[in-house]
């Protein structure tokens, strides 16, 4: 039996990870995905890569067709998805350059199509533990072994964007005890789970969001700063992705598939 590809949603700096990539254009019952899927290999293991914002980064977070993206991944046989992304930190100890693997999310988005279950069949996803613990454990262990600054047990707040937080919003989230802020982590994670897929977010900290309480020297984030820090740390993200792909067990032993009724996958 051929190995199924590992799905990766990521940015432009990650194309060159793939060896011998073949571009596959797909349509889905939920409309067109952000871009083609690039089928290739990392270290001899099949990988399906899709640029989440489209090539050239032309689709803002609130316009991404997450349902189509996940369906396209399902059409090429993906059951496990890694979601690298840039995030802002809400805590001094989660410093820029470190990588957070969230265990929880808080959804502060609005208006995004965030379920496949639109009726007539009614299903309610069990979302108490939305991320795959097996993928998370593997990424944490491999990242630490590679000398990366890894953080676990954090909550990712997903905001609508495209604007960044106000200082009041950022302070409020920080006081809730939440860890990092991003714009794309939701609904990617729950749509993956609705398809019975495993999902882990690999969140690279690029900034301290709107600033740090009690640290007036920390400047609020800008888009240029996010791009600069992400580019400076892209090799860490690549290294981690390669390590996780290489270390994935052949079969899943987590409960991601069995924890809810999987939405039927569309045919390729
Ligand atoms: Zn899983």
Coordinates of C-alpha atoms and ligand atoms in Angstrom, one line a residue:
X1 CA 0.0 0.0 0.0
X2 CA 1.4 3.4 -0.9
X3 CA 2.0 5.8 1.9
X4 CA -0.5 8.6 2.2
X5 CA 0.9 12.1 2.0
X6 CA 1.3 14.3 5.1
X7 CA -0.6 17.6 4.6
X8 CA 1.2 20.9 5.2
X9 CA -0.5 24.4 4.9
X10 CA 2.2 27.0 4.8
X11 CA 3.7 30.1 3.4
X12 CA 5.9 30.9 0.5
X13 CA 9.2 30.1 2.2
X14 CA 8.4 26.5 2.4
X15 CA 8.1 25.4 -1.3
X16 CA 11.7 24.5 -1.4
X17 CA 11.3 21.9 1.3
X18 CA 9.7 19.6 -1.3
X19 CA 11.7 17.3 -3.5
X20 CA 10.3 16.7 -7.0
X21 CA 7.0 18.4 -6.5
X22 CA 4.1 17.9 -8.9
X23 CA 1.4 20.6 -9.0
X24 CA -2.1 19.2 -8.8
X25 CA -5.1 21.6 -9.3
X26 CA -8.3 20.5 -7.7
X27 CA -11.8 21.8 -7.3
X28 CA -14.1 20.9 -4.4
X29 CA -17.8 20.9 -3.6
X30 CA -17.0 23.9 -1.4
X31 CA -15.4 26.0 -4.1
X32 CA -11.8 26.5 -5.2
X33 CA -9.0 26.1 -2.6
X34 CA -6.3 28.7 -2.0
X35 CA -4.0 27.2 -4.6
X36 CA -2.9 23.9 -6.2
X37 CA -1.6 21.2 -4.0
X38 CA 2.1 20.4 -4.5
X39 CA 2.7 16.7 -4.2
X40 CA 6.4 15.9 -3.4
X41 CA 8.6 14.3 -0.8
X42 CA 10.4 15.4 2.3
X43 CA 13.2 12.9 3.2
X44 CA 11.5 10.2 1.0
X45 CA 8.1 10.6 2.6
X46 CA 5.1 11.8 0.5
X47 CA 3.9 15.3 1.4
X48 CA 1.0 17.4 0.1
X49 CA 1.8 21.1 0.4
X50 CA -0.7 24.0 -0.1
X51 CA 0.2 27.7 0.3
X52 CA -2.6 28.8 2.6
X53 CA -2.7 32.4 1.3
X54 CA -2.1 31.3 -2.3
X55 CA 1.2 31.7 -4.1
X56 CA 2.4 35.3 -3.9
X57 CA 0.3 35.6 -0.6
X58 CA -2.7 37.2 -2.3
X59 CA -5.5 35.9 0.0
X60 CA -5.9 37.6 3.4
X61 CA -6.8 35.4 6.5
X62 CA -10.5 36.3 6.5
X63 CA -10.9 35.4 2.8
X64 CA -9.3 31.9 2.9
X65 CA -11.6 29.1 1.8
X66 CA -10.7 26.8 4.6
X67 CA -13.3 24.2 3.8
X68 CA -12.0 23.9 0.2
X69 CA -8.4 23.7 1.4
X70 CA -9.2 20.8 3.8
X71 CA -11.4 19.0 1.2
X72 CA -8.6 19.3 -1.4
X73 CA -6.2 17.7 1.1
X74 CA -8.7 14.9 1.7
X75 CA -8.9 14.3 -2.1
X76 CA -5.2 13.5 -2.2
X77 CA -5.5 11.1 0.7
X78 CA -4.2 13.3 3.6
X79 CA -5.1 12.2 7.1
X80 CA -2.6 14.2 9.1
X81 CA -2.0 17.9 8.7
X82 CA 0.7 20.3 10.0
X83 CA -0.2 23.9 10.1
X84 CA 2.8 26.2 10.5
X85 CA 1.9 29.9 11.0
X86 CA 3.3 33.1 12.3
X87 CA 1.8 34.3 15.7
X88 CA 2.1 37.1 18.1
X89 CA 3.1 36.4 21.7
X90 CA 1.0 37.4 24.8
X91 CA 3.6 36.3 27.3
X92 CA 7.2 37.5 27.9
X93 CA 8.4 33.9 28.1
X94 CA 7.1 33.0 24.6
X95 CA 9.9 35.0 22.9
X96 CA 10.1 35.7 19.2
X97 CA 11.9 32.9 17.4
X98 CA 10.4 30.2 19.6
X99 CA 7.8 27.7 18.4
X100 CA 4.5 27.1 20.2
X101 CA 2.4 24.0 19.7
X102 CA -1.0 25.0 21.1
X103 CA -3.2 22.6 23.0
X104 CA -6.3 24.8 22.9
X105 CA -7.7 27.6 20.8
X106 CA -10.1 30.5 21.5
X107 CA -12.1 31.6 18.4
X108 CA -12.4 35.3 18.0
X109 CA -13.2 35.2 14.3
X110 CA -16.5 35.9 12.7
X111 CA -18.3 35.0 9.5
X112 CA -16.0 32.2 8.4
X113 CA -17.5 29.0 7.0
X114 CA -16.3 26.8 9.9
X115 CA -18.2 23.5 9.5
X116 CA -18.9 21.0 6.8
X117 CA -22.1 20.0 8.7
X118 CA -24.5 22.4 7.2
X119 CA -27.5 20.0 7.2
X120 CA -29.6 18.1 6.6
X121 CA -27.5 15.8 8.7
X122 CA -26.8 17.5 12.1
X123 CA -23.6 16.8 13.9
X124 CA -21.8 18.5 16.8
X125 CA -18.0 18.2 16.8
X126 CA -16.4 17.2 20.1
X127 CA -13.8 20.0 20.4
X128 CA -12.7 19.9 24.0
X129 CA -9.2 18.7 22.8
X130 CA -9.1 20.0 19.2
X131 CA -5.4 19.3 18.4
X132 CA -3.8 15.9 17.8
X133 CA -1.8 14.9 20.9
X134 CA 0.3 12.4 18.9
X135 CA 1.4 15.0 16.4
X136 CA 2.0 17.6 19.2
X137 CA 4.1 15.2 21.2
X138 CA 6.2 14.3 18.2
X139 CA 6.7 17.9 17.2
X140 CA 7.6 18.9 20.7
X141 CA 10.1 16.0 21.1
X142 CA 11.7 16.5 17.7
X143 CA 11.9 20.2 18.1
X144 CA 13.6 20.0 21.5
X145 CA 16.0 17.4 20.2
X146 CA 16.9 19.7 17.4
X147 CA 17.7 22.5 19.9
X148 CA 14.6 24.6 19.1
X149 CA 12.8 26.7 21.8
X150 CA 9.6 24.8 22.0
X151 CA 6.5 25.6 24.1
X152 CA 3.5 23.4 24.8
X153 CA 0.3 23.8 26.8
X154 CA -0.6 27.2 25.4
X155 CA -3.8 28.6 24.1
X156 CA -3.9 30.2 20.6
X157 CA -6.4 33.1 20.2
X158 CA -7.5 33.3 16.6
X159 CA -8.6 36.8 15.6
X160 CA -10.4 37.8 12.5
X161 CA -7.7 40.1 11.0
X162 CA -6.5 41.5 8.8
X163 CA -5.8 44.2 11.4
X164 CA -3.7 43.4 14.5
X165 CA -5.1 43.7 18.0
X166 CA -5.6 47.0 20.0
X167 CA -3.6 47.2 23.2
X168 CA -6.8 46.7 25.1
X169 CA -7.6 43.5 23.2
X170 CA -4.1 42.2 23.6
X171 CA -3.9 43.0 27.3
X172 CA -7.3 41.3 27.8
X173 CA -6.2 38.1 26.1
X174 CA -3.0 38.1 28.0
X175 CA -4.8 38.4 31.4
X176 CA -7.0 35.5 30.4
X177 CA -3.8 33.4 30.5
X178 CA -3.8 32.8 26.8
X179 CA -0.5 32.4 25.0
X180 CA -0.4 33.5 21.4
X181 CA -2.4 35.3 18.7
X182 CA -2.9 34.3 15.1
X183 CA -5.3 34.8 12.2
X184 CA -5.4 31.5 10.4
X185 CA -5.6 28.7 13.1
X186 CA -9.4 28.7 13.0
X187 CA -11.3 27.1 11.4
X188 CA -8.5 25.0 9.9
X189 CA -8.2 22.9 13.0
X190 CA -11.8 22.0 13.4
X191 CA -12.4 21.4 9.8
X192 CA -9.5 18.9 9.8
X193 CA -11.1 17.2 12.8
X194 CA -14.5 17.1 11.1
X195 CA -12.8 15.1 8.3
X196 CA -11.3 12.8 10.9
X197 CA -7.8 14.2 10.3
X198 CA -5.1 14.8 12.8
X199 CA -4.0 18.4 13.1
X200 CA -1.2 20.2 14.8
X201 CA -0.4 23.9 14.7
X202 CA 3.3 24.8 14.6
X203 CA 3.2 28.5 15.6
X204 CA 6.3 30.5 15.1
X205 CA 6.4 33.6 17.4
X206 CA 7.3 36.7 15.4
X207 CA 6.4 39.5 17.8
X208 CA 4.8 40.6 21.1
X209 CA 1.4 41.5 19.5
X210 CA 0.3 45.0 20.6
X211 CA 3.1 45.1 23.2
X212 CA 3.9 43.7 26.6
X213 CA 2.2 45.0 29.8
X214 CA 4.9 46.7 31.9
X215 CA 7.4 46.7 29.1
X216 CA 7.0 50.0 27.3
X217 CA 10.1 49.4 25.2
X218 CA 8.4 46.6 23.3
X219 CA 6.9 48.1 20.2
X220 CA 3.5 47.0 18.8
X221 CA 3.7 44.6 15.9
X222 CA 3.8 45.6 12.2
X223 CA 3.3 43.5 9.1
X224 CA 6.8 44.2 8.0
X225 CA 8.2 43.0 11.3
X226 CA 6.2 39.7 11.1
X227 CA 7.6 39.1 7.6
X228 CA 11.1 40.0 8.7
X229 CA 11.1 37.7 11.8
X230 CA 9.4 34.9 9.9
X231 CA 12.0 35.0 7.1
X232 CA 14.8 35.1 9.7
X233 CA 13.4 31.9 11.3
X234 CA 12.1 30.0 8.3
X235 CA 15.0 27.5 8.6
X236 CA 13.7 26.5 12.1
X237 CA 10.2 25.9 10.8
X238 CA 11.6 23.9 7.9
X239 CA 13.8 21.8 10.2
X240 CA 10.9 21.1 12.5
X241 CA 8.6 20.1 9.6
X242 CA 11.2 17.8 8.2
X243 CA 11.8 16.2 11.6
X244 CA 8.0 15.7 12.2
X245 CA 7.4 14.2 8.7
X246 CA 10.4 11.9 9.2
X247 CA 9.2 10.8 12.6
X248 CA 5.5 10.1 11.9
X249 CA 4.5 6.6 12.7
X250 CA 3.0 4.6 9.9
X251 CA -0.3 4.3 11.6
X252 CA -2.2 6.7 13.9
X253 CA -2.7 5.7 17.5
X254 CA -4.7 8.8 18.6
X255 CA -8.4 9.2 18.8
X256 CA -8.8 12.0 16.2
X257 CA -10.6 9.8 13.7
X258 CA -12.9 8.1 16.2
X259 CA -13.7 11.1 18.3
X260 CA -16.6 12.2 16.1
X261 CA -18.6 11.4 13.0
X262 CA -16.2 12.1 10.1
X263 CA -17.8 14.2 7.4
X264 CA -17.7 12.2 4.1
X265 CA -14.6 13.0 2.1
X266 CA -15.2 14.2 -1.4
X267 CA -13.8 12.0 -4.2
X268 CA -10.8 13.0 -6.2
Ligands
LIG1 ZN1 -4.5 12.5 15.8

